[in-house]
Coordinates of C-alpha atoms in Angstrom, one line a residue:
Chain A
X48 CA 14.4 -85.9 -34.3
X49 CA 13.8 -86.9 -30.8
X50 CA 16.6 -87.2 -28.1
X51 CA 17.6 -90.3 -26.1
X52 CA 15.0 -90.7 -23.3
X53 CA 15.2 -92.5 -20.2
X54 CA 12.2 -93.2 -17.4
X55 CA 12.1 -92.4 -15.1
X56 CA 13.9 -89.1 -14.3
X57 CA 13.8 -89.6 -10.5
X58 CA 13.7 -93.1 -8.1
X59 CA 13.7 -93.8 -4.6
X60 CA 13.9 -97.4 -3.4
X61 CA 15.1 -99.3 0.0
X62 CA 18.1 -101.5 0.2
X63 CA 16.8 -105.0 -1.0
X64 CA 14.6 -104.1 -3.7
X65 CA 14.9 -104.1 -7.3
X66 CA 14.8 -101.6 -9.8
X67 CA 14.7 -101.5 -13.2
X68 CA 15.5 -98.0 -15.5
X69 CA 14.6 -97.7 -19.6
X70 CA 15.9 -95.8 -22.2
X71 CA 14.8 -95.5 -25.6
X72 CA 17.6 -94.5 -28.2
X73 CA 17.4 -92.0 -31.2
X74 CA 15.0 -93.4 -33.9
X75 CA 17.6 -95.4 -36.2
X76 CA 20.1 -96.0 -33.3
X77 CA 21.0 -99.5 -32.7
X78 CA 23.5 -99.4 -29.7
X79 CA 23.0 -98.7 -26.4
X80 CA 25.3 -97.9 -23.6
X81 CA 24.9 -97.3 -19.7
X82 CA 26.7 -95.6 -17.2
X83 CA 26.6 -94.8 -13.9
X84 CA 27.5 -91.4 -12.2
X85 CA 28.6 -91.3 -8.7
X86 CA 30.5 -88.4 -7.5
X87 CA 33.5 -91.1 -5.9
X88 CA 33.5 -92.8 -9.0
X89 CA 32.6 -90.7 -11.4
X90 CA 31.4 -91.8 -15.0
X91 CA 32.0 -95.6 -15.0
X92 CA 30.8 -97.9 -18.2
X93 CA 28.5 -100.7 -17.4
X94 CA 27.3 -102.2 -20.4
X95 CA 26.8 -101.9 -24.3
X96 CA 24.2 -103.5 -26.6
X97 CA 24.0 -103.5 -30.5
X98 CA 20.7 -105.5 -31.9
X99 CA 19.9 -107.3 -28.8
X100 CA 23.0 -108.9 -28.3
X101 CA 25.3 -107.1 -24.9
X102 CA 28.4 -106.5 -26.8
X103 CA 30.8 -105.4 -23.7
X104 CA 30.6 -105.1 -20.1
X105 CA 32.3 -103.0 -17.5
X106 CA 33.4 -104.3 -14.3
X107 CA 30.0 -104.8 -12.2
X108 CA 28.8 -107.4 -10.0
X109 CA 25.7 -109.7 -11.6
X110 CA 23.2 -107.4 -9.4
X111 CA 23.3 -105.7 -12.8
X112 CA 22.0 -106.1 -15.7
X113 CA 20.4 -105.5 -18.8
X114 CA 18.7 -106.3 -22.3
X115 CA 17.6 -104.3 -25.4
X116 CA 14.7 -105.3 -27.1
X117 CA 14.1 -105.5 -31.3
X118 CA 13.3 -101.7 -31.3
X119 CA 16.3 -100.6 -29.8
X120 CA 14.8 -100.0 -26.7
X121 CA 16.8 -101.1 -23.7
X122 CA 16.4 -101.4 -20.2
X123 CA 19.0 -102.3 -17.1
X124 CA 17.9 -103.9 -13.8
X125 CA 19.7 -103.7 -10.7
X126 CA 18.9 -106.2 -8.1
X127 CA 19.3 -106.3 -3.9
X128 CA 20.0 -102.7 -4.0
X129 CA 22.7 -101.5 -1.8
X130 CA 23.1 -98.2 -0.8
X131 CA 26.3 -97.3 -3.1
X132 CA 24.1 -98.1 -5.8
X133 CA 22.7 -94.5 -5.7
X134 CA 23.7 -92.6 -8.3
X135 CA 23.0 -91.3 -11.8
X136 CA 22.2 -93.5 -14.4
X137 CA 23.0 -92.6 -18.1
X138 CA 22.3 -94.0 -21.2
X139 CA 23.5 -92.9 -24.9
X140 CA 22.9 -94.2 -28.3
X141 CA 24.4 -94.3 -31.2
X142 CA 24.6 -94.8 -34.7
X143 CA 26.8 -97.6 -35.9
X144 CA 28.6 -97.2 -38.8
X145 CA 31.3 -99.2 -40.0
X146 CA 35.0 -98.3 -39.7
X147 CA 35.6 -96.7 -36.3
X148 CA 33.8 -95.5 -33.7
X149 CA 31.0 -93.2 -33.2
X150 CA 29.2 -90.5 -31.5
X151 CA 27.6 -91.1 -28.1
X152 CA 24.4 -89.2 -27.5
X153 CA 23.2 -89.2 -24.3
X154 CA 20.0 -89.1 -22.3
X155 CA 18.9 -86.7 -19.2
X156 CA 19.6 -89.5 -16.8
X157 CA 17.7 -91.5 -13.7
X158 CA 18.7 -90.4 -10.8
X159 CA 18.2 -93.6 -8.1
X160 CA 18.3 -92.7 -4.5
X161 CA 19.0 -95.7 -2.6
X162 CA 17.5 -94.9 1.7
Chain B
X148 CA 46.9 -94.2 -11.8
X149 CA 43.6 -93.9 -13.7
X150 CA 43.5 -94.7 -17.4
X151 CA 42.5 -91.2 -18.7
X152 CA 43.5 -87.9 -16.5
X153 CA 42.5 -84.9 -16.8
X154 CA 43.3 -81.2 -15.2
X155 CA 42.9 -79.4 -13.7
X156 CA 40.3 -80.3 -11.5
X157 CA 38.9 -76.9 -11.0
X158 CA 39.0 -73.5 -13.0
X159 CA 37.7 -70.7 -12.4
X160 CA 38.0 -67.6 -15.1
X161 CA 36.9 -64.2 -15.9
X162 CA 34.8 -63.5 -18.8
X163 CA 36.2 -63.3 -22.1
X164 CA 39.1 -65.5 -21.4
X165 CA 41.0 -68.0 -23.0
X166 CA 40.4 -71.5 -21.2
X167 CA 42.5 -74.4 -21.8
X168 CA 41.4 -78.1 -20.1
X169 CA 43.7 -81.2 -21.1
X170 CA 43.5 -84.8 -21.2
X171 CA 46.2 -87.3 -20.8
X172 CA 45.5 -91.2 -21.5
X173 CA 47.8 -94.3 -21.2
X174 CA 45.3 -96.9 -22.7
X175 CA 44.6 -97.4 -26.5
X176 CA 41.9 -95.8 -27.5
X177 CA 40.3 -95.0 -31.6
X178 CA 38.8 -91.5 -30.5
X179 CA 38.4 -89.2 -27.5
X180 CA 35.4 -87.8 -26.9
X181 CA 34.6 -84.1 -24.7
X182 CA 31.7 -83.9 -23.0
X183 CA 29.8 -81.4 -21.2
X184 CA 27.6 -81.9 -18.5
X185 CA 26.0 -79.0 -16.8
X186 CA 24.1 -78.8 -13.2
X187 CA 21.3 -81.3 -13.5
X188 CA 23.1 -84.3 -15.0
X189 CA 22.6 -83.7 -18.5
X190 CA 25.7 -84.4 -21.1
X191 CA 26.1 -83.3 -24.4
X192 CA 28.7 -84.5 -26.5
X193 CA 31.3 -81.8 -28.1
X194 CA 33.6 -83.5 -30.0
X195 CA 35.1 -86.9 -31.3
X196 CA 38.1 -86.6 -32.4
X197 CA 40.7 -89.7 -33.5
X198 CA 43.0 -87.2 -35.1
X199 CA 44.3 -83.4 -35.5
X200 CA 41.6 -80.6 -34.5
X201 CA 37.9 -80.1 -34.5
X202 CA 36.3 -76.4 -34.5
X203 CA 32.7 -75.5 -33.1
X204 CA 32.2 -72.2 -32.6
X205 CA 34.2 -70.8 -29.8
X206 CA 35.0 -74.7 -29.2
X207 CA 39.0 -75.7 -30.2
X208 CA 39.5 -79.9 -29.7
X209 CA 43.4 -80.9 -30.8
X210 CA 44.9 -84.2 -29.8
X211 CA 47.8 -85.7 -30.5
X212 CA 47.7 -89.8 -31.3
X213 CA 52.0 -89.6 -30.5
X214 CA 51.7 -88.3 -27.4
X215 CA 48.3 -89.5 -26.0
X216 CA 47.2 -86.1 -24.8
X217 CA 44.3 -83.5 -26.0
X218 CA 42.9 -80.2 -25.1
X219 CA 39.9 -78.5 -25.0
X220 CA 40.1 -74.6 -25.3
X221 CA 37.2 -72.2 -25.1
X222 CA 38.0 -68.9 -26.7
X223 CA 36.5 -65.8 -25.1
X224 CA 34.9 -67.4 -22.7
X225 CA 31.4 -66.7 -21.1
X226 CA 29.3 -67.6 -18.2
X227 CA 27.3 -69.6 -19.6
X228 CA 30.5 -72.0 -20.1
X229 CA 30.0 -72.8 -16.9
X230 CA 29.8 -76.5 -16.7
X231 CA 31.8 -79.5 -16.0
X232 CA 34.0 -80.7 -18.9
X233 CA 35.0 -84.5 -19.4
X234 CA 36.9 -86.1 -21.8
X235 CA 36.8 -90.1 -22.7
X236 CA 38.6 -92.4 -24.7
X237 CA 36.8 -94.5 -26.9
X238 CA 37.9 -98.1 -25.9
X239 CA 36.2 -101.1 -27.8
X240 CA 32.7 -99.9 -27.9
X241 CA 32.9 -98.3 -24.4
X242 CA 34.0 -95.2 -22.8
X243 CA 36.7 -94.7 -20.5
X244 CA 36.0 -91.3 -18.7
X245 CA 38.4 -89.1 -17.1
X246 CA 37.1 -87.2 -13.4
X247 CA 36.1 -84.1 -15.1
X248 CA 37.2 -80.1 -14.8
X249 CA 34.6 -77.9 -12.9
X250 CA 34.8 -74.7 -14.5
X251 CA 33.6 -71.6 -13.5
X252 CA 33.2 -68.4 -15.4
X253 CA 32.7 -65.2 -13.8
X254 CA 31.6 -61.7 -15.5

């Protein structure tokens, strides 16, 4: 069975622009989580979606965002890029199963480099 | 404080040793998760735990729900253990991550 995969692997924008990252989940893996890597912060949660719906947020500003689509697929934007916005970008999937939480399986990361 | 700590920060060892990383956490959580992540960003997932002890290999997870803490020991350890070890608690649906332990095995 295929991994988590996320495109692409490596991104360099300029302050101001947009960018927007994908990841495509484990075949049968509904939710979908990203994090960002940066080594001040560390791992920080940024948002999770379960069949299309964004189920929790961490605590980023509205510069960031994303949506998963019917096949799982998800993708997160970033807006006005500033230059703390460099970083790594992970996502993981899981499988949802009822009563309790599950595995996270996570993808190679994007790494955005913000000049 | 940060809501899940870990140490130490660093380790360093000598082949065939017996490495011990812990986790401390102050917030609910419904499992704890170690991860490894090795040079290049990648993370694999070692354990979930909510309760007791996991076994994988030369992999030990214990954690104990009364005293919100958990360890991660590596039995005869190699250089290819090299890597950056994280634990998380699982908090409604998200991950709360702890800084990490860098550690470094020499032969």
């Amino acid at each position: 069975k295929a991994g988590v995969t996320q495109t692409p692997r490596y991104l360099i924008k300029t302050r101001g622009q947009q960018v927007t990252l994908s990841c495509s989940p484990i075949s049968g893996h509904r939710s979908v989580s990203w994090y960002q890597q940066t080594p001040g912060q560390g791992l920080q949660f940024l948002f999770e979606y379960f069949s299309e719906t964004q189920r929790n947020k961490g605590n980023f500003p509205g510069r960031f965002s994303g949506r998963q689509f019917s096949n799982s697929r998800s993708e997160m934007n970033v807006s006005t890029l500033e230059l703390g916005d460099s970083a790594l970008y992970l996502c993981a999937s899981s499988l949802i199963l009822a009563g309790g939480p599950n595995e996270q399986f996570f993808g190679p990361g994007t790494r955005l480099t913000v000049l | 404080k940060n809501e899940v700590e870990q140490s130490p920060q660093n380790l360093t060892a000598q082949e065939g040793e017996f490495i011990t990383i812990n986790c401390s956490y102050s917030v609910g959580i419904s499992a704890l998760h170690w991860l490894q992540q090795h040079p290049g960003g990648g993370i694999v997932s070692l354990f979930m735990l909510s309760s007791g002890k996991k076994k994988h290999g030369r992999l030990i997870a214990t954690i104990n729900i009364q005293e919100k803490h958990s360890s991660l020991h590596i039995t005869a350890s190699h250089p290819r253990d090299s890597a950056v070890y994280i634990c998380a608690g699982h908090n409604t649906d998200k991950l709360i991550f702890g800084t990490g332990t860098r550690l470094q095995v020499f032969p």
